[in-house]
Structure formats: C-alpha cells, structure tokens
Amino acid sequence: MKDLADRRRESLPRWRELVSAMTDEVDALVETFLGRVEDIPGYRAGPVSEEQLQESAHSSLALILSAVATDSTTTQLSSLPGELGRLRARQGVPGEDLVAAVQLDFGVIWSAMLARARDSDMAVLALHVENLWSVVDDYARAVQQSYLEERALMAAATRDEQLTYLAELLGPAGRSPRNVRNIARALGVDADATFSVVVADAAASHHAYRAAAQLTTLGEQLFVLNQPGRVVVMWPASRPGGRPDPQLRQLQGMAGGLVPEVAGLGAVPGAAATAFEICRTLRPGENGLVTLAQAWTRVTKSRLDERHGFSDVLLAGLGAVPEPEREVIVETVRAYLATGSLSASAERLYCHRNTVLNRLGRFQKLTGLDVTVPDQAAVALVALA
C-alpha cells in the first residue's frame, strides 16, 4: 500500500494543473474577495479605497498562487508582504482586520478550486490543501510582522511623552539625581542599570527608528532621540552570560560613536557627549560603531586641533618637502607606529630596514619628533591620526 508521501508525489502534476487554472482566473478570484472583504469592519467604508483593494487583492492572490505552484514562500518571491503591511499600517487599518482580510485569500482560492474540480480531483485537493494553507499562513504572518514594525516605527517617530523625557535627560536639567529617577520611571528602566549609548549623524535617524521598531516587536528597548545634527540612541545594556545585546545586531551597518557601558542613567548625557566626539571623527564612507578605545587618537587630535592648532604646528615642517616624498615619509612613520619594529615596518613597506630608519630620521628632522621614543611616538600617533 502506498504511503502518503508517494500519493502526494504522484498527484503533484494534477495539483499543479489545478493551481495553474486558478492563476488564469485571478480576476474572478479578486471579485469574490472584494465581495467578502466588505464584511470586515476595517474595510467597510474604511481608509482603503476600492481601487486600492482591487489592486492589492490581485497582487496578493497572484503571488500566493505563484508560491504554491513553485513550492516557495511569498516572502521568497516578492517584497509585497512587507509593503502591504506597512501600507495598511499607515492607512490606519486595525491589525486584526488586516489579518482577517489576508486570510480570506485561502477561502477564496479553495472554494474556487472545489467548484472547478472533478470528482476524481477531490483526493488530489485533500492531499495538497496543507500546502495552500501553509503559503497563505506564511503570507499573513509576513504582512502582520511588517504591519507591527511599521506601527511601532510610527509611534517612535512621534514626539510623544517618551521623547520629551529623553530630551530632558540629555538637557541640562536631566542631571540632578531626582530628575534622573523621575525620567527612569517614565521610561520604564532602572536608574542604576548599565546603559549603552550611540551617537550617529542625523542621516542615520531612519535606521535607528527602524531598529527601535523591530526591537519593540521582540520586547526589547531602544530609545531614540533626534537632536540638531545627530541622533542619540541608548538602551539598558549587558545580557546574562555575556550574550551580545540584540540592539547591537539591529544597529549593524550604522556609522556612529559607541560607549558600550556606562553606569547609571545619570551618566548617559556624558556618554552621549563622548559618543558624539567619536562620531565627529568618522571618515567618509566608514561604517560600523566605533568605541573610544578604537578612536582615541582621532578624538584627541580633533580636540587639540580645534583649540590649539596642534597638528598644523607639529607637522608644519612636512610642508617644506614635495608631496610624493611627504607621503612616503608619513606612510613609513605610520607603519613604524603600528608595528614598533624597523624590520616589521620594512617588511610591510617592501623596503630595507635602513630605508625605514632614514625616513624616520627625516621625519624627526622635519618635525622634531623621534618616534623611537615612546612619549614622542604617542604625540606623532595623535598628530597623524
């Protein structure tokens, strides 16, 4: 006696013929859908026009049938589930009504298949109905997920009470212990917890808000505040067992300064100032979150240059030599500062160690800095950052 898997395999060609027949009748399926969706309150004289409903129904039904025919999921074939969920969120359709409307697709397709099937096809339909339901269920979940993310994103983007408290925290009044504890209660965090802080360019605001929306659906916190020229992001840090924060995963690809751990909510404003200093030194096209340990030379150079013209004064002598020679000297000094070894520097630069020594001597003559002396090497490291 044939097992269920064998029967499904043998009936697969006929199943695909039935699905193909439905694909040719999508317009009729759409009409059936439009007649049924009127019974859902959120679509009865609601924010979605008949033309929009017709268009989305046609795209949805065609996509579902295509996924069934190719043993795929709708999310593998198209971005439509995400786009539809986001659109309905912006249109204000209630979430339960959206899911109910999407789930109508199964009944519309299934009833049409039953109506057109022969008696001999009933066994085929019974063997493969699970496939149709699985595709529709996957589609509904994808639409719902993008809907929830968009709703969370919309909520985070508004200047609600939470943003007001964040602004207070990062303003001058937020530093008193009493204010900090009031703000902590409003944000639903422990004032004495450990926090992580990121500051990025204002252009990264959308990335930050979308990350916050996605984390909200996972029950995680991510606080985002737009300020002039920058966006500040913070969250309660440290996971049991040293597990990485999911917030860091969501923020991957965003360029900014990161202070990974700061003790207490009251220390967040200072951490934000440090993260901003790091952010200001990021190079064009540089991606990822950078800590002070990684960027201390650039931050130090930036502060000293702004206040004392530090680098210009120290490196003025390099201006007396032609640019090609200057580039070679600087490249050699950087190689030595990175390795601390004449031989390793020579190997990196594909030259003799005496050549490296001569170039370091030339740098000392032009700048007065002997990079073989540790304290002078530190000064050169900052000047050349």
XYZ file of C-alpha atoms in Angstrom:
385
model
C 0.000 0.000 0.000
C 1.352 3.412 -0.970
C 2.187 5.776 1.822
C 1.044 9.386 1.980
C 4.282 10.787 0.568
C 4.034 8.555 -2.526
C 0.429 9.563 -3.119
C 1.319 13.253 -2.842
C 4.195 12.836 -5.254
C 2.088 11.027 -7.832
C -0.726 13.570 -7.580
C 1.574 16.589 -7.805
C 1.222 17.131 -11.590
C -2.578 17.294 -11.324
C -2.325 19.601 -8.303
C -0.174 21.972 -10.304
C -2.664 21.881 -13.169
C -5.411 22.924 -10.761
C -3.256 25.737 -9.367
C -2.415 26.878 -12.893
C -6.119 27.023 -13.696
C -6.628 29.330 -10.730
C -3.798 31.544 -11.953
C -5.730 32.071 -15.189
C -8.789 33.144 -13.185
C -7.247 35.690 -10.817
C -9.663 38.411 -11.941
C -12.639 36.249 -10.906
C -10.934 35.473 -7.585
C -10.492 39.195 -6.978
C -14.206 39.810 -7.485
C -15.026 37.106 -4.934
C -12.542 38.592 -2.489
C -13.978 42.095 -2.832
C -17.447 40.753 -2.105
C -16.273 39.059 1.089
C -13.936 41.741 2.438
C -16.843 44.156 2.829
C -17.913 42.133 5.867
C -14.724 43.116 7.727
C -15.329 46.348 9.726
C -11.957 47.932 8.952
C -12.625 47.700 5.222
C -16.281 48.695 5.230
C -16.199 52.306 4.010
C -12.761 52.448 5.585
C -9.476 54.154 4.678
C -8.670 51.774 1.805
C -10.304 52.706 -1.488
C -11.952 50.087 -3.723
C -9.300 50.664 -6.370
C -6.507 50.065 -3.844
C -8.258 46.955 -2.540
C -8.663 45.582 -6.038
C -5.025 46.189 -6.885
C -3.671 44.642 -3.669
C -6.057 41.674 -3.924
C -4.915 40.928 -7.478
C -1.233 41.129 -6.486
C -1.755 39.045 -3.335
C -3.744 36.250 -4.961
C -1.344 36.028 -7.914
C 1.638 35.891 -5.550
C 0.080 33.170 -3.365
C -0.704 31.017 -6.388
C 2.816 31.509 -7.724
C 4.284 30.433 -4.373
C 2.048 27.350 -4.270
C 2.984 26.405 -7.822
C 6.732 26.692 -7.174
C 6.798 25.252 -3.626
C 8.091 28.599 -2.376
C 7.000 31.132 0.204
C 5.609 34.505 -0.742
C 8.479 36.266 1.020
C 10.987 34.394 -1.144
C 9.291 35.589 -4.324
C 8.353 39.178 -3.552
C 8.591 42.130 -1.178
C 4.802 42.534 -1.426
C 4.002 41.143 2.074
C 6.203 43.757 3.729
C 4.959 46.556 1.512
C 1.301 45.676 2.121
C 1.733 45.504 5.889
C 3.467 48.886 6.002
C 0.861 50.470 3.730
C -2.087 49.240 5.808
C -0.379 50.463 8.984
C -0.035 53.951 7.506
C -3.667 53.815 6.343
C -4.824 53.060 9.871
C -6.401 49.651 9.209
C -6.824 47.757 12.520
C -4.376 44.878 12.809
C -6.978 42.170 13.391
C -8.956 43.341 10.356
C -5.841 43.247 8.205
C -5.100 39.640 9.197
C -8.729 38.655 8.630
C -8.633 40.151 5.133
C -5.401 38.363 4.230
C -6.743 35.049 5.491
C -9.734 35.433 3.165
C -7.347 34.536 0.334
C -7.353 30.892 1.394
C -11.119 30.586 1.343
C -11.419 32.420 -1.974
C -8.878 30.172 -3.707
C -10.042 26.960 -2.053
C -13.728 27.439 -2.814
C -12.889 28.234 -6.457
C -10.763 25.090 -6.744
C -13.531 22.952 -5.275
C -16.066 24.441 -7.685
C -13.950 23.679 -10.738
C -12.543 20.292 -9.699
C -13.763 16.957 -10.997
C -14.845 14.182 -8.657
C -11.511 12.470 -9.271
C -9.704 15.606 -8.125
C -11.067 15.534 -4.580
C -8.332 13.218 -3.366
C -5.717 15.453 -5.004
C -7.097 18.520 -3.259
C -7.192 16.740 0.090
C -3.562 15.675 -0.300
C -2.312 19.191 -1.085
C -4.613 21.562 0.794
C -1.997 21.841 3.525
C 0.409 23.365 1.006
C -2.072 26.117 0.109
C -2.827 26.880 3.727
C 0.879 26.982 4.610
C 1.568 29.563 1.895
C -1.386 31.745 2.933
C -0.394 31.477 6.598
C 3.191 32.466 5.782
C 1.904 35.420 3.776
C -0.403 36.529 6.594
C 2.400 36.341 9.165
C 4.778 38.332 6.956
C 2.143 41.025 6.362
C 1.340 41.177 10.064
C 5.013 41.397 11.049
C 5.693 44.329 8.728
C 2.442 45.959 9.906
C 3.525 45.728 13.554
C 7.002 47.033 12.758
C 5.570 49.984 10.853
C 3.129 50.818 13.647
C 5.955 50.733 16.170
C 8.065 52.888 13.876
C 5.264 55.407 13.516
C 4.825 55.543 17.281
C 8.555 56.009 17.853
C 8.747 58.812 15.290
C 6.165 60.968 17.018
C 7.128 63.477 19.689
C 5.328 61.688 22.465
C 5.877 61.720 26.207
C 8.861 59.388 25.980
C 10.720 61.719 23.627
C 10.044 64.595 25.994
C 11.692 62.692 28.842
C 14.633 61.698 26.665
C 15.137 65.327 25.701
C 15.023 66.266 29.375
C 17.605 63.614 30.223
C 20.017 64.901 27.600
C 19.378 68.525 28.526
C 20.916 70.480 31.411
C 18.066 69.685 33.821
C 18.385 65.950 33.412
C 21.492 65.582 35.536
C 20.030 66.058 39.018
C 19.501 62.702 40.819
C 15.823 63.436 41.402
C 15.190 64.230 37.754
C 17.108 61.167 36.647
C 14.958 58.865 38.788
C 11.755 60.504 37.539
C 12.927 60.059 33.963
C 13.864 56.431 34.637
C 10.356 55.713 35.920
C 8.811 57.389 32.863
C 10.996 55.339 30.516
C 10.441 52.103 32.427
C 14.125 51.484 33.178
C 16.266 51.080 36.298
C 18.080 54.339 37.008
C 21.069 52.370 38.346
C 21.328 49.960 35.420
C 24.159 49.828 32.908
C 23.428 51.577 29.609
C 24.925 51.642 26.125
C 24.911 54.867 24.126
C 25.353 55.507 20.400
C 25.504 58.837 18.604
C 25.329 58.956 14.809
C 24.875 61.536 12.103
C 21.315 62.802 11.650
C 21.132 60.912 8.350
C 21.112 57.654 10.346
C 17.874 58.610 12.107
C 15.696 56.376 9.910
C 17.972 53.396 10.539
C 17.760 53.989 14.293
C 13.971 54.323 14.346
C 13.513 51.205 12.241
C 15.804 49.268 14.582
C 13.733 50.505 17.529
C 10.538 49.358 15.817
C 11.902 45.891 15.120
C 13.176 45.529 18.675
C 9.817 46.610 20.088
C 8.188 43.616 18.393
C 10.739 41.434 20.204
C 10.015 43.012 23.581
C 13.352 44.868 23.644
C 14.016 48.526 24.410
C 15.819 51.035 22.232
C 15.409 54.745 22.930
C 15.992 57.162 20.045
C 16.145 60.944 20.143
C 16.785 63.293 17.234
C 18.889 66.322 18.100
C 20.267 69.007 15.789
C 22.809 67.353 13.509
C 22.757 63.992 15.270
C 20.660 61.115 16.558
C 21.193 59.691 20.058
C 20.388 56.042 20.760
C 20.539 54.305 24.141
C 19.367 51.113 25.810
C 19.797 49.106 29.030
C 22.920 47.034 28.361
C 24.525 43.771 29.482
C 22.993 40.363 28.951
C 23.208 37.349 31.279
C 26.060 35.059 30.327
C 27.793 37.728 28.271
C 25.411 37.358 25.342
C 25.562 40.271 22.852
C 22.776 42.827 23.041
C 20.198 42.397 20.235
C 20.313 46.188 19.921
C 23.876 45.994 18.617
C 22.798 43.493 15.959
C 19.993 45.773 14.808
C 22.330 48.773 14.619
C 24.927 46.988 12.484
C 25.815 48.979 9.416
C 25.102 52.326 11.082
C 28.172 54.534 11.421
C 28.488 56.200 14.806
C 30.282 56.536 18.121
C 29.586 53.890 20.766
C 30.040 53.964 24.536
C 29.301 50.292 25.291
C 28.817 50.509 29.053
C 28.094 53.408 31.373
C 26.905 53.063 34.967
C 23.512 54.605 35.634
C 21.053 56.680 33.644
C 22.567 59.885 35.021
C 25.832 59.120 33.217
C 24.122 58.808 29.818
C 24.459 62.534 28.895
C 28.226 62.398 29.416
C 28.441 59.184 27.439
C 26.437 60.802 24.635
C 28.934 63.684 24.556
C 31.799 61.201 24.237
C 30.000 59.212 21.540
C 29.406 62.453 19.643
C 33.108 63.287 19.793
C 33.837 59.885 18.270
C 31.142 60.346 15.633
C 32.639 63.660 14.521
C 35.929 61.954 13.667
C 34.483 59.209 11.458
C 35.833 59.206 7.948
C 33.528 59.453 4.898
C 32.257 56.009 3.992
C 33.298 54.494 7.323
C 30.689 52.048 8.635
C 30.068 50.428 11.975
C 30.033 51.586 15.571
C 33.377 52.856 16.871
C 34.418 52.971 20.531
C 36.739 55.434 22.249
C 39.363 52.692 22.569
C 39.368 52.450 18.770
C 39.197 56.178 18.044
C 41.060 57.835 20.921
C 43.819 59.196 18.680
C 41.323 60.813 16.314
C 39.249 62.250 19.172
C 42.355 63.643 20.886
C 43.637 65.106 17.628
C 40.243 66.707 16.914
C 40.098 68.415 20.307
C 43.727 69.604 20.224
C 43.435 70.833 16.633
C 40.314 72.861 17.406
C 41.790 74.545 20.456
C 45.497 74.784 19.715
C 46.117 74.015 16.027
C 48.062 71.020 17.350
C 48.683 69.041 14.161
C 49.399 72.061 11.959
C 52.093 73.273 14.339
C 53.772 69.877 14.815
C 53.667 68.846 11.179
C 54.415 72.226 9.630
C 57.918 71.095 8.628
C 56.471 68.408 6.369
C 55.111 71.171 4.160
C 58.660 72.010 3.080
C 59.094 68.763 1.107
C 57.384 67.733 -2.139
C 54.117 65.845 -1.734
C 55.366 62.448 -3.039
C 58.236 62.476 -0.535
C 55.927 63.655 2.256
C 53.526 60.792 1.584
C 56.335 58.223 1.710
C 57.657 59.628 4.993
C 54.238 59.676 6.625
C 53.443 56.161 5.387
C 56.706 54.915 6.881
C 56.105 56.631 10.221
C 52.604 55.165 10.415
C 53.953 51.690 9.646
C 56.526 52.026 12.433
C 53.940 53.354 14.890
C 51.724 50.365 14.052
C 54.472 47.749 14.453
C 57.124 49.289 16.734
C 59.740 47.459 14.699
C 62.122 48.538 11.948
C 62.147 45.054 10.432
C 58.380 44.629 10.527
C 57.918 48.092 9.024
C 60.404 47.298 6.253
C 58.581 44.051 5.502
C 55.235 45.855 5.366
C 56.624 48.561 3.049
C 58.753 46.205 0.905
C 61.983 48.093 1.569
C 65.233 47.717 3.549
C 65.227 48.426 7.284
C 67.892 51.096 6.749
C 65.469 52.855 4.388
C 62.895 52.876 7.165
C 65.488 54.247 9.591
C 66.465 57.012 7.157
C 62.834 58.044 6.664
C 62.224 58.135 10.411
C 65.311 60.342 10.734
C 63.966 62.613 8.008
C 60.638 62.845 9.891
C 62.493 63.762 13.094
C 64.448 66.471 11.316
C 61.268 67.985 9.825
C 59.044 67.747 12.930
C 61.334 67.341 15.906
C 59.612 64.059 16.831
C 61.698 60.926 17.334
C 59.126 58.155 17.034
C 61.536 55.599 18.518
C 60.996 57.390 21.860
C 57.652 56.277 23.362
C 56.298 59.648 24.531
C 57.212 61.311 21.240
C 55.722 58.356 19.338
C 52.419 58.959 21.177
C 52.447 62.601 20.078
C 53.116 61.587 16.456
C 50.380 58.956 16.645
C 47.847 61.626 17.571
C 49.141 64.195 15.080
C 48.909 61.699 12.213
C 45.548 60.198 13.259
